[in-house]
Amino acid sequence: MTQATSKITPVTMYEPSGKIIMNNESLSAGASVSFEVFNSLITDNSVVIVNAADYFASGSSPSSYEVSAFVTSPGAVSFYIRLKNVTGSNKIDALRLNFSVLNTATS
């Protein structure tokens, strides 16, 4: 799945794991963005793991970013991914993110 128009464009993926290619919009030094991932597998007991796998531009690496995922509320059918540029320069990368949704036991 590729983000269509910007780094904040939501995506829809109804799989327990997948790959998201972020839009190559510029991200300023120290700035962060979040975007929503619609996924019907999310439950109140979901844990989402995400990592920056690689990039499709020059001058950066996955270590140029901090990436995290979070479910916002009980009963949600989506989660958010937050990306922060941890460098001192603007980055223009089509970063590839890998994610996995884990549903934990209820007791």
PDB file of C-alpha atoms in Angstrom:
ATOM      1  CA  MET A   1       0.000   0.000   0.000  1.00  0.00           C
ATOM      2  CA  THR A   2       1.347   3.410  -0.940  1.00  0.00           C
ATOM      3  CA  GLN A   3       0.215   6.688   0.576  1.00  0.00           C
ATOM      4  CA  ALA A   4      -1.383   8.736  -2.155  1.00  0.00           C
ATOM      5  CA  THR A   5      -0.898  12.449  -1.511  1.00  0.00           C
ATOM      6  CA  SER A   6       1.021  13.221   1.697  1.00  0.00           C
ATOM      7  CA  LYS A   7       2.599  11.743   4.824  1.00  0.00           C
ATOM      8  CA  ILE A   8      -0.686  12.213   6.715  1.00  0.00           C
ATOM      9  CA  THR A   9      -2.897  10.470   4.143  1.00  0.00           C
ATOM     10  CA  PRO A  10      -4.768   7.543   5.779  1.00  0.00           C
ATOM     11  CA  VAL A  11      -4.370   4.044   4.363  1.00  0.00           C
ATOM     12  CA  THR A  12      -6.588   0.955   4.508  1.00  0.00           C
ATOM     13  CA  MET A  13      -5.108  -2.512   4.993  1.00  0.00           C
ATOM     14  CA  TYR A  14      -7.211  -5.414   6.286  1.00  0.00           C
ATOM     15  CA  GLU A  15      -4.292  -7.772   6.867  1.00  0.00           C
ATOM     16  CA  PRO A  16      -2.561  -8.858  10.099  1.00  0.00           C
ATOM     17  CA  SER A  17       0.730  -7.555   8.696  1.00  0.00           C
ATOM     18  CA  GLY A  18       1.874  -5.523   5.759  1.00  0.00           C
ATOM     19  CA  LYS A  19       4.054  -2.921   4.132  1.00  0.00           C
ATOM     20  CA  ILE A  20       3.242   0.765   3.740  1.00  0.00           C
ATOM     21  CA  ILE A  21       5.250   2.979   1.394  1.00  0.00           C
ATOM     22  CA  MET A  22       4.986   6.508   2.721  1.00  0.00           C
ATOM     23  CA  ASN A  23       4.594   9.504   0.446  1.00  0.00           C
ATOM     24  CA  ASN A  24       7.910  11.260  -0.250  1.00  0.00           C
ATOM     25  CA  GLU A  25       6.660  14.626   1.022  1.00  0.00           C
ATOM     26  CA  SER A  26       9.327  16.606   2.896  1.00  0.00           C
ATOM     27  CA  LEU A  27       9.504  16.219   6.687  1.00  0.00           C
ATOM     28  CA  SER A  28      11.299  19.064   8.464  1.00  0.00           C
ATOM     29  CA  ALA A  29      14.118  18.485  10.935  1.00  0.00           C
ATOM     30  CA  GLY A  30      12.659  17.407  14.282  1.00  0.00           C
ATOM     31  CA  ALA A  31       9.093  17.338  12.933  1.00  0.00           C
ATOM     32  CA  SER A  32       6.648  14.479  13.329  1.00  0.00           C
ATOM     33  CA  VAL A  33       3.503  13.339  11.527  1.00  0.00           C
ATOM     34  CA  SER A  34       0.829  10.755  12.240  1.00  0.00           C
ATOM     35  CA  PHE A  35      -1.516   8.958   9.904  1.00  0.00           C
ATOM     36  CA  GLU A  36      -4.369   6.518  10.374  1.00  0.00           C
ATOM     37  CA  VAL A  37      -4.340   2.911   9.193  1.00  0.00           C
ATOM     38  CA  PHE A  38      -7.831   1.430   8.884  1.00  0.00           C
ATOM     39  CA  ASN A  39      -7.719  -2.257   9.785  1.00  0.00           C
ATOM     40  CA  SER A  40     -10.742  -4.324  10.864  1.00  0.00           C
ATOM     41  CA  LEU A  41      -8.463  -6.754  12.763  1.00  0.00           C
ATOM     42  CA  ILE A  42      -7.871  -4.168  15.510  1.00  0.00           C
ATOM     43  CA  THR A  43      -9.519  -5.047  18.837  1.00  0.00           C
ATOM     44  CA  ASP A  44      -9.351  -3.699  22.372  1.00  0.00           C
ATOM     45  CA  ASN A  45      -6.514  -6.197  22.976  1.00  0.00           C
ATOM     46  CA  SER A  46      -4.427  -5.367  19.910  1.00  0.00           C
ATOM     47  CA  VAL A  47      -0.746  -4.587  19.950  1.00  0.00           C
ATOM     48  CA  VAL A  48       0.695  -3.037  16.800  1.00  0.00           C
ATOM     49  CA  ILE A  49       4.386  -3.362  16.003  1.00  0.00           C
ATOM     50  CA  VAL A  50       5.899  -1.132  13.320  1.00  0.00           C
ATOM     51  CA  ASN A  51       9.407  -0.491  12.058  1.00  0.00           C
ATOM     52  CA  ALA A  52      11.099   1.568   9.390  1.00  0.00           C
ATOM     53  CA  ALA A  53      12.451  -0.976   6.949  1.00  0.00           C
ATOM     54  CA  ASP A  54      14.186   1.146   4.324  1.00  0.00           C
ATOM     55  CA  TYR A  55      13.713   4.148   2.093  1.00  0.00           C
ATOM     56  CA  PHE A  56      13.455   5.012  -1.548  1.00  0.00           C
ATOM     57  CA  ALA A  57      15.464   8.233  -1.730  1.00  0.00           C
ATOM     58  CA  SER A  58      19.068   9.273  -1.225  1.00  0.00           C
ATOM     59  CA  GLY A  59      20.740  10.748   1.813  1.00  0.00           C
ATOM     60  CA  SER A  60      18.749   9.014   4.549  1.00  0.00           C
ATOM     61  CA  SER A  61      18.426   5.735   6.362  1.00  0.00           C
ATOM     62  CA  PRO A  62      15.731   4.210   8.574  1.00  0.00           C
ATOM     63  CA  SER A  63      17.731   5.434  11.609  1.00  0.00           C
ATOM     64  CA  SER A  64      16.878   9.001  10.526  1.00  0.00           C
ATOM     65  CA  TYR A  65      13.409   8.369  11.956  1.00  0.00           C
ATOM     66  CA  GLU A  66      11.600   7.258  15.093  1.00  0.00           C
ATOM     67  CA  VAL A  67       8.452   5.307  14.312  1.00  0.00           C
ATOM     68  CA  SER A  68       5.708   4.094  16.642  1.00  0.00           C
ATOM     69  CA  ALA A  69       2.150   2.787  16.441  1.00  0.00           C
ATOM     70  CA  PHE A  70      -0.802   3.179  18.770  1.00  0.00           C
ATOM     71  CA  VAL A  71      -4.494   2.274  19.017  1.00  0.00           C
ATOM     72  CA  THR A  72      -6.452   5.344  20.039  1.00  0.00           C
ATOM     73  CA  SER A  73      -9.552   3.998  21.746  1.00  0.00           C
ATOM     74  CA  PRO A  74     -11.449   0.845  22.721  1.00  0.00           C
ATOM     75  CA  GLY A  75     -13.535  -0.469  19.866  1.00  0.00           C
ATOM     76  CA  ALA A  76     -11.371   1.257  17.275  1.00  0.00           C
ATOM     77  CA  VAL A  77     -11.048  -0.302  13.824  1.00  0.00           C
ATOM     78  CA  SER A  78      -7.848   1.555  13.094  1.00  0.00           C
ATOM     79  CA  PHE A  79      -4.472   2.456  14.510  1.00  0.00           C
ATOM     80  CA  TYR A  80      -2.105   5.358  14.014  1.00  0.00           C
ATOM     81  CA  ILE A  81       1.515   5.400  12.966  1.00  0.00           C
ATOM     82  CA  ARG A  82       3.691   8.289  14.140  1.00  0.00           C
ATOM     83  CA  LEU A  83       6.903   9.167  12.310  1.00  0.00           C
ATOM     84  CA  LYS A  84       9.482  11.650  13.609  1.00  0.00           C
ATOM     85  CA  ASN A  85      12.500  13.002  11.744  1.00  0.00           C
ATOM     86  CA  VAL A  86      15.285  12.791  14.367  1.00  0.00           C
ATOM     87  CA  THR A  87      17.928  14.476  12.221  1.00  0.00           C
ATOM     88  CA  GLY A  88      18.961  18.092  11.934  1.00  0.00           C
ATOM     89  CA  SER A  89      17.918  18.365   8.295  1.00  0.00           C
ATOM     90  CA  ASN A  90      14.781  18.093   6.193  1.00  0.00           C
ATOM     91  CA  LYS A  91      14.119  14.617   4.772  1.00  0.00           C
ATOM     92  CA  ILE A  92      12.342  13.719   1.538  1.00  0.00           C
ATOM     93  CA  ASP A  93      11.916   9.959   1.687  1.00  0.00           C
ATOM     94  CA  ALA A  94       9.364   7.422   0.548  1.00  0.00           C
ATOM     95  CA  LEU A  95       9.990   5.390   3.678  1.00  0.00           C
ATOM     96  CA  ARG A  96       8.860   1.750   3.799  1.00  0.00           C
ATOM     97  CA  LEU A  97       7.160   0.751   7.029  1.00  0.00           C
ATOM     98  CA  ASN A  98       6.456  -2.838   8.047  1.00  0.00           C
ATOM     99  CA  PHE A  99       3.689  -3.476  10.578  1.00  0.00           C
ATOM    100  CA  SER A 100       2.117  -6.398  12.383  1.00  0.00           C
ATOM    101  CA  VAL A 101      -1.113  -6.538  14.397  1.00  0.00           C
ATOM    102  CA  LEU A 102      -1.026  -8.922  17.352  1.00  0.00           C
ATOM    103  CA  ASN A 103      -4.219  -9.707  19.240  1.00  0.00           C
ATOM    104  CA  THR A 104      -3.441 -10.676  22.812  1.00  0.00           C
ATOM    105  CA  ALA A 105      -5.397 -12.937  25.148  1.00  0.00           C
ATOM    106  CA  THR A 106      -8.314 -11.370  26.994  1.00  0.00           C
ATOM    107  CA  SER A 107      -7.604 -12.952  30.398  1.00  0.00           C
TER     108      SER A 107
END
